[in-house]
Amino acid sequence: MKLFLMISDVIAVILSFSLAYYYRIHFDGRPYFFDPHTMNFVVLIITLVPVWLIVNVMSGLYDRAIFLYRPREYGRVIVASVVSVMALVSYAFFTGDDVFPVRIIAIYFIAISFFAIILGRELVKLINRVLIRNGIGRQKVLIVGSNEKTTEMANFLIHNIDYGYDIAGIVAKSDFLPREKCPRHFSNFNEAVEQAEVDVIIQTDNNRSEIIYDYAIEKHISYMFLPNQDRLISQLNSVEIIGGLPVIDIKITKLFGAGQFWKRLMDITGSLIGIIIALPIMTIVAIIMKIIAPKDSIFFRQIRLTKFNKEFYIYKFRSQKAEYDGLTPEQAFEKMNKPELIKKYRENGDSLDDDPRVTKIGKFIRATSLDELPQLFNVLKGDISLVGPRALIPQEINQYKKKDIILAVKSGVTGLAQVSGRRDISFEERRRLDVYYVQNWSILLDIQIIFKTIASVIFRRGAK
């Protein structure tokens, strides 16, 4: 929905500027004193489209709480159009480009763009409603709770199919079931999740709320609850009105919707640039490794976990001896009859000053982080992101209680833990930083981590 709203806005902006320019030249009878090169003007506007997207994002035009409610949306569209025009006037002042050869074009644009943007957005919403009515994009809801709100919520969803929710079942006492068109009834929550396929859980009371919420996190199911006054509302949560009832939509992370689109775009762009820059370096490293150990493979592959517990093969330059491939640190130290190193390794932030598993060239490429460069191909493929929690092997992540929170986003080549001391902090501290990143993600935070990672690599802070 958000992606198509963005596309609609871009088309509306380009069309509005073109019409404003065309109207001034061909229909406004007053004389003008500029060369009417329409195509040059359109090309200039297309290059400045990111300005509109940035202003629209900052105005909240892609937030569900805004675009679902027309009075808010229409007001934000006007404000965003005016602010964008002011930004372009400032741009023209400093660069000398004729964005607005005459000021009246800006006035025409604001008027035309308002109607064009609104028309485009209404068309997107109409298409969305048609798709939902035809069963595309609908979500299956489990309503949990024994009170009047359960009855009210069920009746609303039954009679409002355009909302996109189908009731998969209700967990409540029989007194609180809707009288007509009653959905499937379950006596308890465990029975419901075993027998019904569910995308969203809506809870209307506090009974076992912690257990139900933990289940939703573990299964990566959306969880909503109807709040009581004693509930604290996190900045990650948003409030929707469904059938006249305030419903809090719990988010594990801010990384969803438009955020996913922008992060993936940054990953593709960043990985492509990184591969182009690093390719000569990777070639030299590969040649040296083959000369030193011609029988050993250059690359190291290992199963790691990323978003939603998905397994993938991570690529690195080989830095440890072949006989320890596929083994966890614990298994490797047991194999070499040095179990005392296990505790030391974990307490030292998953690192040893003189790790017996690592080859001589492995020490160098680890210290310089050159062993991580092949992961850029993982980023390009979409296995992981440039920034995210460290991609752990299943045996490692299973040791951590909040693993489902960490696995709510893609793992990363670098992350908050790496730039907060890299390997100078303990396993527990690193995982807590991973959880913090998931719950406080932003594009700005990703950019800061990338720059800090570059500085850490250059100055070898924390590298071992």
GROMACS .gro file of C-alpha atoms in nm, residues 21-453:
model
  433
   21TYR     CA    1   0.417   2.482  -1.695
   22TYR     CA    2   0.204   2.399  -2.002
   23TYR     CA    3  -0.089   2.608  -1.876
   24ARG     CA    4   0.134   2.913  -1.818
   25ILE     CA    5   0.273   2.894  -2.173
   26HIS     CA    6  -0.041   2.809  -2.371
   27PHE     CA    7  -0.344   2.934  -2.174
   28ASP     CA    8  -0.227   3.222  -1.954
   29GLY     CA    9  -0.258   3.527  -2.179
   30ARG     CA   10   0.000   3.738  -1.998
   31PRO     CA   11   0.342   3.777  -2.166
   32TYR     CA   12   0.639   3.582  -2.033
   33PHE     CA   13   1.013   3.640  -2.055
   34PHE     CA   14   1.176   3.296  -2.058
   35ASP     CA   15   1.255   3.027  -2.314
   36PRO     CA   16   0.977   2.764  -2.297
   37HIS     CA   17   1.180   2.443  -2.316
   38THR     CA   18   0.917   2.210  -2.169
   39MET     CA   19   1.121   1.889  -2.186
   40ASN     CA   20   1.417   2.044  -2.003
   41PHE     CA   21   1.179   2.158  -1.732
   42VAL     CA   22   1.023   1.810  -1.696
   43VAL     CA   23   1.368   1.644  -1.678
   44LEU     CA   24   1.472   1.889  -1.405
   45ILE     CA   25   1.160   1.814  -1.203
   46ILE     CA   26   1.212   1.437  -1.234
   47THR     CA   27   1.562   1.473  -1.089
   48LEU     CA   28   1.415   1.664  -0.794
   49VAL     CA   29   1.142   1.408  -0.717
   50PRO     CA   30   1.334   1.277  -0.408
   51VAL     CA   31   1.263   1.617  -0.247
   52TRP     CA   32   0.891   1.540  -0.255
   53LEU     CA   33   0.935   1.190  -0.122
   54ILE     CA   34   1.146   1.314   0.169
   55VAL     CA   35   0.895   1.588   0.256
   56ASN     CA   36   0.603   1.343   0.223
   57VAL     CA   37   0.772   1.090   0.451
   58MET     CA   38   0.846   1.360   0.709
   59SER     CA   39   0.483   1.475   0.681
   60GLY     CA   40   0.361   1.126   0.765
   61LEU     CA   41   0.175   1.076   0.437
   62TYR     CA   42   0.283   0.710   0.430
   63ASP     CA   43   0.182   0.639   0.790
   64ARG     CA   44  -0.124   0.418   0.822
   65ALA     CA   45  -0.274   0.649   1.084
   66ILE     CA   46  -0.268   0.931   0.825
   67PHE     CA   47  -0.358   0.780   0.489
   68LEU     CA   48  -0.655   0.586   0.630
   69TYR     CA   49  -0.824   0.907   0.753
   70ARG     CA   50  -0.901   1.155   0.476
   71PRO     CA   51  -0.924   1.482   0.678
   72ARG     CA   52  -0.572   1.427   0.815
   73GLU     CA   53  -0.442   1.310   0.479
   74TYR     CA   54  -0.580   1.605   0.281
   75GLY     CA   55  -0.438   1.857   0.526
   76ARG     CA   56  -0.094   1.693   0.515
   77VAL     CA   57  -0.099   1.691   0.131
   78ILE     CA   58  -0.146   2.070   0.122
   79VAL     CA   59   0.128   2.128   0.381
   80ALA     CA   60   0.369   1.890   0.202
   81SER     CA   61   0.307   2.062  -0.135
   82VAL     CA   62   0.378   2.408   0.006
   83VAL     CA   63   0.690   2.294   0.192
   84SER     CA   64   0.821   2.115  -0.120
   85VAL     CA   65   0.773   2.428  -0.332
   86MET     CA   66   0.954   2.637  -0.069
   87ALA     CA   67   1.239   2.385  -0.074
   88LEU     CA   68   1.263   2.414  -0.453
   89VAL     CA   69   1.260   2.793  -0.437
   90SER     CA   70   1.556   2.773  -0.198
   91TYR     CA   71   1.726   2.522  -0.430
   92ALA     CA   72   1.677   2.755  -0.730
   93PHE     CA   73   1.817   3.050  -0.533
   94PHE     CA   74   2.143   2.872  -0.451
   95THR     CA   75   2.194   2.683  -0.779
   96GLY     CA   76   2.056   2.927  -1.035
   97ASP     CA   77   1.837   2.660  -1.202
   98ASP     CA   78   1.508   2.790  -1.340
   99VAL     CA   79   1.283   2.559  -1.142
  100PHE     CA   80   1.014   2.828  -1.151
  101PRO     CA   81   1.085   3.065  -1.445
  102VAL     CA   82   0.789   3.271  -1.317
  103ARG     CA   83   0.634   3.252  -0.972
  104ILE     CA   84   0.283   3.189  -1.096
  105ILE     CA   85   0.390   2.836  -1.203
  106ALA     CA   86   0.448   2.751  -0.836
  107ILE     CA   87   0.096   2.869  -0.749
  108TYR     CA   88  -0.053   2.668  -1.034
  109PHE     CA   89   0.145   2.364  -0.920
  110ILE     CA   90   0.018   2.376  -0.561
  111ALA     CA   91  -0.343   2.389  -0.682
  112ILE     CA   92  -0.306   2.118  -0.948
  113SER     CA   93  -0.090   1.888  -0.736
  114PHE     CA   94  -0.339   1.881  -0.451
  115PHE     CA   95  -0.610   1.739  -0.674
  116ALA     CA   96  -0.369   1.513  -0.865
  117ILE     CA   97  -0.219   1.361  -0.550
  118ILE     CA   98  -0.559   1.310  -0.387
  119LEU     CA   99  -0.699   1.157  -0.708
  120GLY     CA  100  -0.401   0.919  -0.734
  121ARG     CA  101  -0.429   0.816  -0.371
  122GLU     CA  102  -0.803   0.754  -0.400
  123LEU     CA  103  -0.735   0.537  -0.706
  124VAL     CA  104  -0.478   0.333  -0.511
  125LYS     CA  105  -0.727   0.288  -0.225
  126LEU     CA  106  -1.002   0.188  -0.471
  127ILE     CA  107  -0.777  -0.077  -0.627
  128ASN     CA  108  -0.683  -0.195  -0.278
  129ARG     CA  109  -1.052  -0.231  -0.183
  130VAL     CA  110  -1.127  -0.426  -0.501
  131LEU     CA  111  -0.835  -0.662  -0.432
  132ILE     CA  112  -0.944  -0.710  -0.070
  133ARG     CA  113  -1.302  -0.784  -0.174
  134ASN     CA  114  -1.168  -1.048  -0.410
  135GLY     CA  115  -0.968  -1.216  -0.134
  136ILE     CA  116  -0.625  -1.069  -0.214
  137GLY     CA  117  -0.441  -0.925   0.085
  138ARG     CA  118  -0.696  -1.031   0.344
  139GLN     CA  119  -0.575  -1.130   0.690
  140LYS     CA  120  -0.711  -1.398   0.921
  141VAL     CA  121  -0.787  -1.272   1.271
  142LEU     CA  122  -0.817  -1.454   1.601
  143ILE     CA  123  -1.014  -1.256   1.862
  144VAL     CA  124  -0.928  -1.346   2.223
  145GLY     CA  125  -1.113  -1.224   2.531
  146SER     CA  126  -1.432  -1.274   2.729
  147ASN     CA  127  -1.604  -0.933   2.739
  148GLU     CA  128  -1.841  -0.710   2.544
  149LYS     CA  129  -1.557  -0.572   2.332
  150THR     CA  130  -1.511  -0.916   2.175
  151THR     CA  131  -1.875  -0.915   2.061
  152GLU     CA  132  -1.849  -0.558   1.931
  153MET     CA  133  -1.523  -0.624   1.744
  154ALA     CA  134  -1.656  -0.947   1.588
  155ASN     CA  135  -1.979  -0.780   1.472
  156PHE     CA  136  -1.786  -0.493   1.316
  157LEU     CA  137  -1.548  -0.719   1.121
  158ILE     CA  138  -1.833  -0.945   1.008
  159HIS     CA  139  -2.028  -0.652   0.863
  160ASN     CA  140  -1.730  -0.455   0.724
  161ILE     CA  141  -1.555  -0.681   0.475
  162ASP     CA  142  -1.368  -0.387   0.317
  163TYR     CA  143  -1.150  -0.367   0.627
  164GLY     CA  144  -0.963  -0.676   0.503
  165TYR     CA  145  -0.999  -0.900   0.809
  166ASP     CA  146  -1.158  -1.246   0.813
  167ILE     CA  147  -1.232  -1.392   1.157
  168ALA     CA  148  -1.055  -1.728   1.181
  169GLY     CA  149  -1.196  -1.790   1.529
  170ILE     CA  150  -1.294  -1.646   1.865
  171VAL     CA  151  -1.159  -1.754   2.204
  172ALA     CA  152  -1.424  -1.643   2.452
  173LYS     CA  153  -1.709  -1.761   2.670
  174SER     CA  154  -2.025  -1.837   2.473
  175ASP     CA  155  -2.200  -1.532   2.628
  176PHE     CA  156  -1.975  -1.300   2.427
  177LEU     CA  157  -2.010  -1.458   2.083
  178PRO     CA  158  -2.192  -1.264   1.809
  179ARG     CA  159  -2.555  -1.367   1.762
  180GLU     CA  160  -2.546  -1.390   1.382
  181LYS     CA  161  -2.288  -1.538   1.147
  182CYS     CA  162  -2.090  -1.664   1.444
  183PRO     CA  163  -1.732  -1.755   1.347
  184ARG     CA  164  -1.556  -2.065   1.471
  185HIS     CA  165  -1.555  -2.084   1.851
  186PHE     CA  166  -1.262  -2.216   2.058
  187SER     CA  167  -1.265  -2.289   2.427
  188ASN     CA  168  -0.901  -2.194   2.484
  189PHE     CA  169  -0.611  -2.018   2.311
  190ASN     CA  170  -0.393  -2.327   2.264
  191GLU     CA  171  -0.671  -2.510   2.083
  192ALA     CA  172  -0.728  -2.208   1.857
  193VAL     CA  173  -0.367  -2.168   1.740
  194GLU     CA  174  -0.335  -2.541   1.679
  195GLN     CA  175  -0.645  -2.565   1.460
  196ALA     CA  176  -0.674  -2.221   1.295
  197GLU     CA  177  -0.442  -2.044   1.054
  198VAL     CA  178  -0.389  -1.694   1.198
  199ASP     CA  179  -0.221  -1.374   1.071
  200VAL     CA  180  -0.335  -1.135   1.345
  201ILE     CA  181  -0.432  -1.177   1.710
  202ILE     CA  182  -0.663  -0.916   1.865
  203GLN     CA  183  -0.693  -0.946   2.244
  204THR     CA  184  -0.973  -0.767   2.425
  205ASP     CA  185  -0.881  -0.850   2.787
  206ASN     CA  186  -0.570  -0.893   3.003
  207ASN     CA  187  -0.603  -1.266   3.064
  208ARG     CA  188  -0.274  -1.446   2.978
  209SER     CA  189  -0.174  -1.143   2.770
  210GLU     CA  190   0.198  -1.201   2.829
  211ILE     CA  191   0.179  -1.563   2.710
  212ILE     CA  192  -0.026  -1.469   2.404
  213TYR     CA  193   0.206  -1.179   2.318
  214ASP     CA  194   0.514  -1.402   2.352
  215TYR     CA  195   0.349  -1.656   2.121
  216ALA     CA  196   0.281  -1.384   1.864
  217ILE     CA  197   0.647  -1.274   1.873
  218GLU     CA  198   0.773  -1.631   1.841
  219LYS     CA  199   0.547  -1.704   1.541
  220HIS     CA  200   0.592  -1.354   1.389
  221ILE     CA  201   0.217  -1.286   1.404
  222SER     CA  202   0.078  -0.933   1.440
  223TYR     CA  203  -0.058  -0.872   1.789
  224MET     CA  204  -0.315  -0.609   1.881
  225PHE     CA  205  -0.495  -0.544   2.207
  226LEU     CA  206  -0.772  -0.316   2.324
  227PRO     CA  207  -0.599  -0.106   2.590
  228ASN     CA  208  -0.696  -0.048   2.949
  229GLN     CA  209  -0.591   0.278   3.113
  230ASP     CA  210  -0.312   0.108   3.307
  231ARG     CA  211  -0.138   0.001   2.983
  232LEU     CA  212   0.173   0.190   2.879
  233ILE     CA  213   0.194   0.271   2.510
  234SER     CA  214   0.537   0.234   2.349
  235GLN     CA  215   0.659   0.464   2.071
  236LEU     CA  216   0.658   0.156   1.846
  237ASN     CA  217   0.283   0.111   1.885
  238SER     CA  218   0.006   0.285   1.693
  239VAL     CA  219  -0.361   0.330   1.773
  240GLU     CA  220  -0.634   0.245   1.526
  241ILE     CA  221  -1.009   0.286   1.558
  242ILE     CA  222  -1.194  -0.030   1.455
  243GLY     CA  223  -1.570  -0.017   1.493
  244GLY     CA  224  -1.546   0.275   1.735
  245LEU     CA  225  -1.301   0.089   1.960
  246PRO     CA  226  -0.941   0.206   2.017
  247VAL     CA  227  -0.702  -0.077   1.929
  248ILE     CA  228  -0.327  -0.067   1.992
  249ASP     CA  229  -0.118  -0.231   1.721
  250ILE     CA  230   0.200  -0.368   1.884
  251LYS     CA  231   0.513  -0.348   1.671
  252ILE     CA  232   0.831  -0.536   1.760
  253THR     CA  233   1.031  -0.303   1.537
  254LYS     CA  234   0.987   0.012   1.329
  255LEU     CA  235   1.134  -0.176   1.034
  256PHE     CA  236   0.820  -0.251   0.833
  257GLY     CA  237   0.623  -0.100   0.545
  258ALA     CA  238   0.804   0.187   0.375
  259GLY     CA  239   1.103   0.137   0.609
  260GLN     CA  240   1.169  -0.205   0.456
  261PHE     CA  241   1.159  -0.056   0.106
  262TRP     CA  242   1.412   0.217   0.186
  263LYS     CA  243   1.641  -0.018   0.378
  264ARG     CA  244   1.642  -0.269   0.091
  265LEU     CA  245   1.716   0.011  -0.157
  266MET     CA  246   2.007   0.121   0.062
  267ASP     CA  247   2.131  -0.240   0.084
  268ILE     CA  248   2.127  -0.289  -0.294
  269THR     CA  249   2.297   0.044  -0.362
  270GLY     CA  250   2.553   0.006  -0.083
  271SER     CA  251   2.642  -0.355  -0.166
  272LEU     CA  252   2.688  -0.278  -0.537
  273ILE     CA  253   2.916   0.017  -0.459
  274GLY     CA  254   3.102  -0.193  -0.200
  275ILE     CA  255   3.154  -0.484  -0.440
  276ILE     CA  256   3.288  -0.253  -0.713
  277ILE     CA  257   3.533  -0.088  -0.472
  278ALA     CA  258   3.634  -0.409  -0.293
  279LEU     CA  259   3.664  -0.641  -0.596
  280PRO     CA  260   4.036  -0.570  -0.659
  281ILE     CA  261   4.110  -0.620  -0.288
  282MET     CA  262   3.912  -0.945  -0.276
  283THR     CA  263   4.097  -1.071  -0.584
  284ILE     CA  264   4.437  -1.003  -0.424
  285VAL     CA  265   4.331  -1.170  -0.096
  286ALA     CA  266   4.204  -1.477  -0.285
  287ILE     CA  267   4.530  -1.511  -0.483
  288ILE     CA  268   4.744  -1.483  -0.168
  289MET     CA  269   4.531  -1.739   0.016
  290LYS     CA  270   4.558  -1.984  -0.274
  291ILE     CA  271   4.936  -1.944  -0.286
  292ILE     CA  272   4.974  -2.000   0.090
  293ALA     CA  273   4.730  -2.295   0.112
  294PRO     CA  274   4.661  -2.429  -0.240
  295LYS     CA  275   4.463  -2.731  -0.114
  296ASP     CA  276   4.224  -2.534   0.108
  297SER     CA  277   3.920  -2.355  -0.023
  298ILE     CA  278   3.932  -1.977  -0.035
  299PHE     CA  279   3.583  -1.917   0.090
  300PHE     CA  280   3.411  -2.030   0.406
  301ARG     CA  281   3.041  -2.119   0.399
  302GLN     CA  282   2.830  -2.171   0.706
  303ILE     CA  283   2.458  -2.191   0.784
  304ARG     CA  284   2.342  -1.883   0.973
  305LEU     CA  285   2.003  -1.747   1.074
  306THR     CA  286   1.837  -1.429   0.952
  307LYS     CA  287   1.488  -1.275   0.955
  308PHE     CA  288   1.205  -1.503   1.072
  309ASN     CA  289   1.450  -1.781   1.161
  310LYS     CA  290   1.539  -1.835   0.794
  311GLU     CA  291   1.859  -2.029   0.728
  312PHE     CA  292   2.111  -1.917   0.464
  313TYR     CA  293   2.475  -1.974   0.374
  314ILE     CA  294   2.701  -1.689   0.477
  315TYR     CA  295   3.013  -1.620   0.269
  316LYS     CA  296   3.349  -1.521   0.417
  317PHE     CA  297   3.714  -1.557   0.334
  318ARG     CA  298   3.846  -1.860   0.520
  319SER     CA  299   4.025  -1.750   0.834
  320GLN     CA  300   4.035  -2.074   1.034
  321LYS     CA  301   4.175  -2.418   0.979
  322ALA     CA  302   3.972  -2.656   0.762
  323GLU     CA  303   3.936  -2.922   1.033
  324TYR     CA  304   3.715  -2.687   1.237
  325ASP     CA  305   3.470  -2.610   0.957
  326GLY     CA  306   3.106  -2.642   1.056
  327LEU     CA  307   3.184  -2.663   1.429
  328THR     CA  308   3.072  -2.420   1.695
  329PRO     CA  309   3.350  -2.266   1.906
  330GLU     CA  310   3.253  -2.502   2.188
  331GLN     CA  311   3.276  -2.807   1.961
  332ALA     CA  312   3.608  -2.691   1.813
  333PHE     CA  313   3.772  -2.636   2.153
  334GLU     CA  314   3.643  -2.974   2.272
  335LYS     CA  315   3.789  -3.135   1.959
  336MET     CA  316   4.135  -2.989   2.027
  337ASN     CA  317   4.109  -3.094   2.395
  338LYS     CA  318   4.107  -2.737   2.522
  339PRO     CA  319   3.763  -2.701   2.685
  340GLU     CA  320   3.898  -2.436   2.922
  341LEU     CA  321   3.904  -2.193   2.627
  342ILE     CA  322   3.525  -2.201   2.589
  343LYS     CA  323   3.450  -1.981   2.890
  344LYS     CA  324   3.740  -1.748   2.810
  345TYR     CA  325   3.617  -1.714   2.451
  346ARG     CA  326   3.264  -1.616   2.550
  347GLU     CA  327   3.367  -1.382   2.831
  348ASN     CA  328   3.603  -1.206   2.591
  349GLY     CA  329   3.322  -1.116   2.348
  350ASP     CA  330   3.351  -1.423   2.120
  351SER     CA  331   3.723  -1.369   2.071
  352LEU     CA  332   4.067  -1.491   2.182
  353ASP     CA  333   4.392  -1.303   2.143
  354ASP     CA  334   4.561  -1.619   2.016
  355ASP     CA  335   4.281  -1.836   1.881
  356PRO     CA  336   4.427  -2.180   1.792
  357ARG     CA  337   4.160  -2.233   1.525
  358VAL     CA  338   4.276  -1.935   1.317
  359THR     CA  339   4.543  -1.954   1.043
  360LYS     CA  340   4.825  -1.701   1.012
  361ILE     CA  341   4.668  -1.517   0.720
  362GLY     CA  342   4.334  -1.558   0.896
  363LYS     CA  343   4.460  -1.342   1.182
  364PHE     CA  344   4.548  -1.066   0.936
  365ILE     CA  345   4.220  -1.067   0.742
  366ARG     CA  346   4.022  -1.080   1.066
  367ALA     CA  347   4.218  -0.790   1.214
  368THR     CA  348   4.155  -0.585   0.900
  369SER     CA  349   3.797  -0.717   0.856
  370LEU     CA  350   3.883  -0.830   0.503
  371ASP     CA  351   3.726  -1.168   0.580
  372GLU     CA  352   3.385  -0.998   0.590
  373LEU     CA  353   3.395  -0.857   0.234
  374PRO     CA  354   3.227  -1.157   0.059
  375GLN     CA  355   2.919  -1.090   0.273
  376LEU     CA  356   2.845  -0.802   0.035
  377PHE     CA  357   2.717  -1.070  -0.204
  378ASN     CA  358   2.485  -1.196   0.073
  379VAL     CA  359   2.351  -0.840   0.103
  380LEU     CA  360   2.295  -0.811  -0.272
  381LYS     CA  361   2.109  -1.145  -0.273
  382GLY     CA  362   1.885  -1.025   0.010
  383ASP     CA  363   2.001  -1.281   0.270
  384ILE     CA  364   2.113  -1.008   0.509
  385SER     CA  365   2.139  -0.629   0.531
  386LEU     CA  366   2.439  -0.399   0.551
  387VAL     CA  367   2.332  -0.319   0.909
  388GLY     CA  368   2.156  -0.551   1.151
  389PRO     CA  369   2.212  -0.798   1.435
  390ARG     CA  370   2.503  -1.036   1.383
  391ALA     CA  371   2.408  -1.346   1.183
  392LEU     CA  372   2.448  -1.628   1.436
  393ILE     CA  373   2.452  -2.001   1.385
  394PRO     CA  374   2.144  -2.184   1.523
  395GLN     CA  375   2.329  -2.325   1.824
  396GLU     CA  376   2.440  -1.977   1.933
  397ILE     CA  377   2.111  -1.792   1.894
  398ASN     CA  378   1.920  -2.069   2.072
  399GLN     CA  379   2.111  -1.979   2.387
  400TYR     CA  380   1.941  -1.639   2.401
  401LYS     CA  381   1.591  -1.595   2.546
  402LYS     CA  382   1.495  -1.299   2.326
  403LYS     CA  383   1.605  -1.463   2.002
  404ASP     CA  384   1.263  -1.406   1.837
  405ILE     CA  385   1.301  -1.028   1.878
  406ILE     CA  386   1.647  -1.037   1.719
  407LEU     CA  387   1.513  -1.252   1.434
  408ALA     CA  388   1.234  -1.002   1.359
  409VAL     CA  389   1.474  -0.825   1.117
  410LYS     CA  390   1.744  -0.934   0.876
  411SER     CA  391   2.090  -0.995   1.016
  412GLY     CA  392   2.367  -0.759   0.909
  413VAL     CA  393   2.729  -0.739   0.798
  414THR     CA  394   2.780  -0.482   1.074
  415GLY     CA  395   2.564  -0.366   1.359
  416LEU     CA  396   2.528  -0.165   1.675
  417ALA     CA  397   2.717  -0.426   1.879
  418GLN     CA  398   3.015  -0.420   1.644
  419VAL     CA  399   3.056  -0.040   1.661
  420SER     CA  400   2.999  -0.035   2.037
  421GLY     CA  401   3.323  -0.212   2.115
  422ARG     CA  402   3.322  -0.475   1.839
  423ARG     CA  403   3.474  -0.775   2.022
  424ASP     CA  404   3.550  -0.600   2.350
  425ILE     CA  405   3.207  -0.670   2.501
  426SER     CA  406   3.048  -0.993   2.621
  427PHE     CA  407   2.804  -1.217   2.436
  428GLU     CA  408   2.515  -1.102   2.659
  429GLU     CA  409   2.595  -0.734   2.605
  430ARG     CA  410   2.614  -0.785   2.229
  431ARG     CA  411   2.273  -0.952   2.223
  432ARG     CA  412   2.119  -0.673   2.433
  433LEU     CA  413   2.250  -0.421   2.181
  434ASP     CA  414   2.099  -0.632   1.901
  435VAL     CA  415   1.759  -0.616   2.076
  436TYR     CA  416   1.796  -0.239   2.120
  437TYR     CA  417   1.871  -0.202   1.748
  438VAL     CA  418   1.562  -0.402   1.648
  439GLN     CA  419   1.333  -0.195   1.870
  440ASN     CA  420   1.486   0.144   1.782
  441TRP     CA  421   1.573   0.106   1.413
  442SER     CA  422   1.587   0.408   1.184
  443ILE     CA  423   1.758   0.495   0.856
  444LEU     CA  424   1.963   0.757   1.041
  445LEU     CA  425   2.083   0.494   1.291
  446ASP     CA  426   2.189   0.268   1.001
  447ILE     CA  427   2.387   0.551   0.840
  448GLN     CA  428   2.560   0.629   1.171
  449ILE     CA  429   2.654   0.263   1.220
  450ILE     CA  430   2.795   0.237   0.865
  451PHE     CA  431   3.020   0.542   0.918
  452LYS     CA  432   3.129   0.416   1.261
  453THR     CA  433   3.208   0.076   1.109
   0.00000   0.00000   0.00000
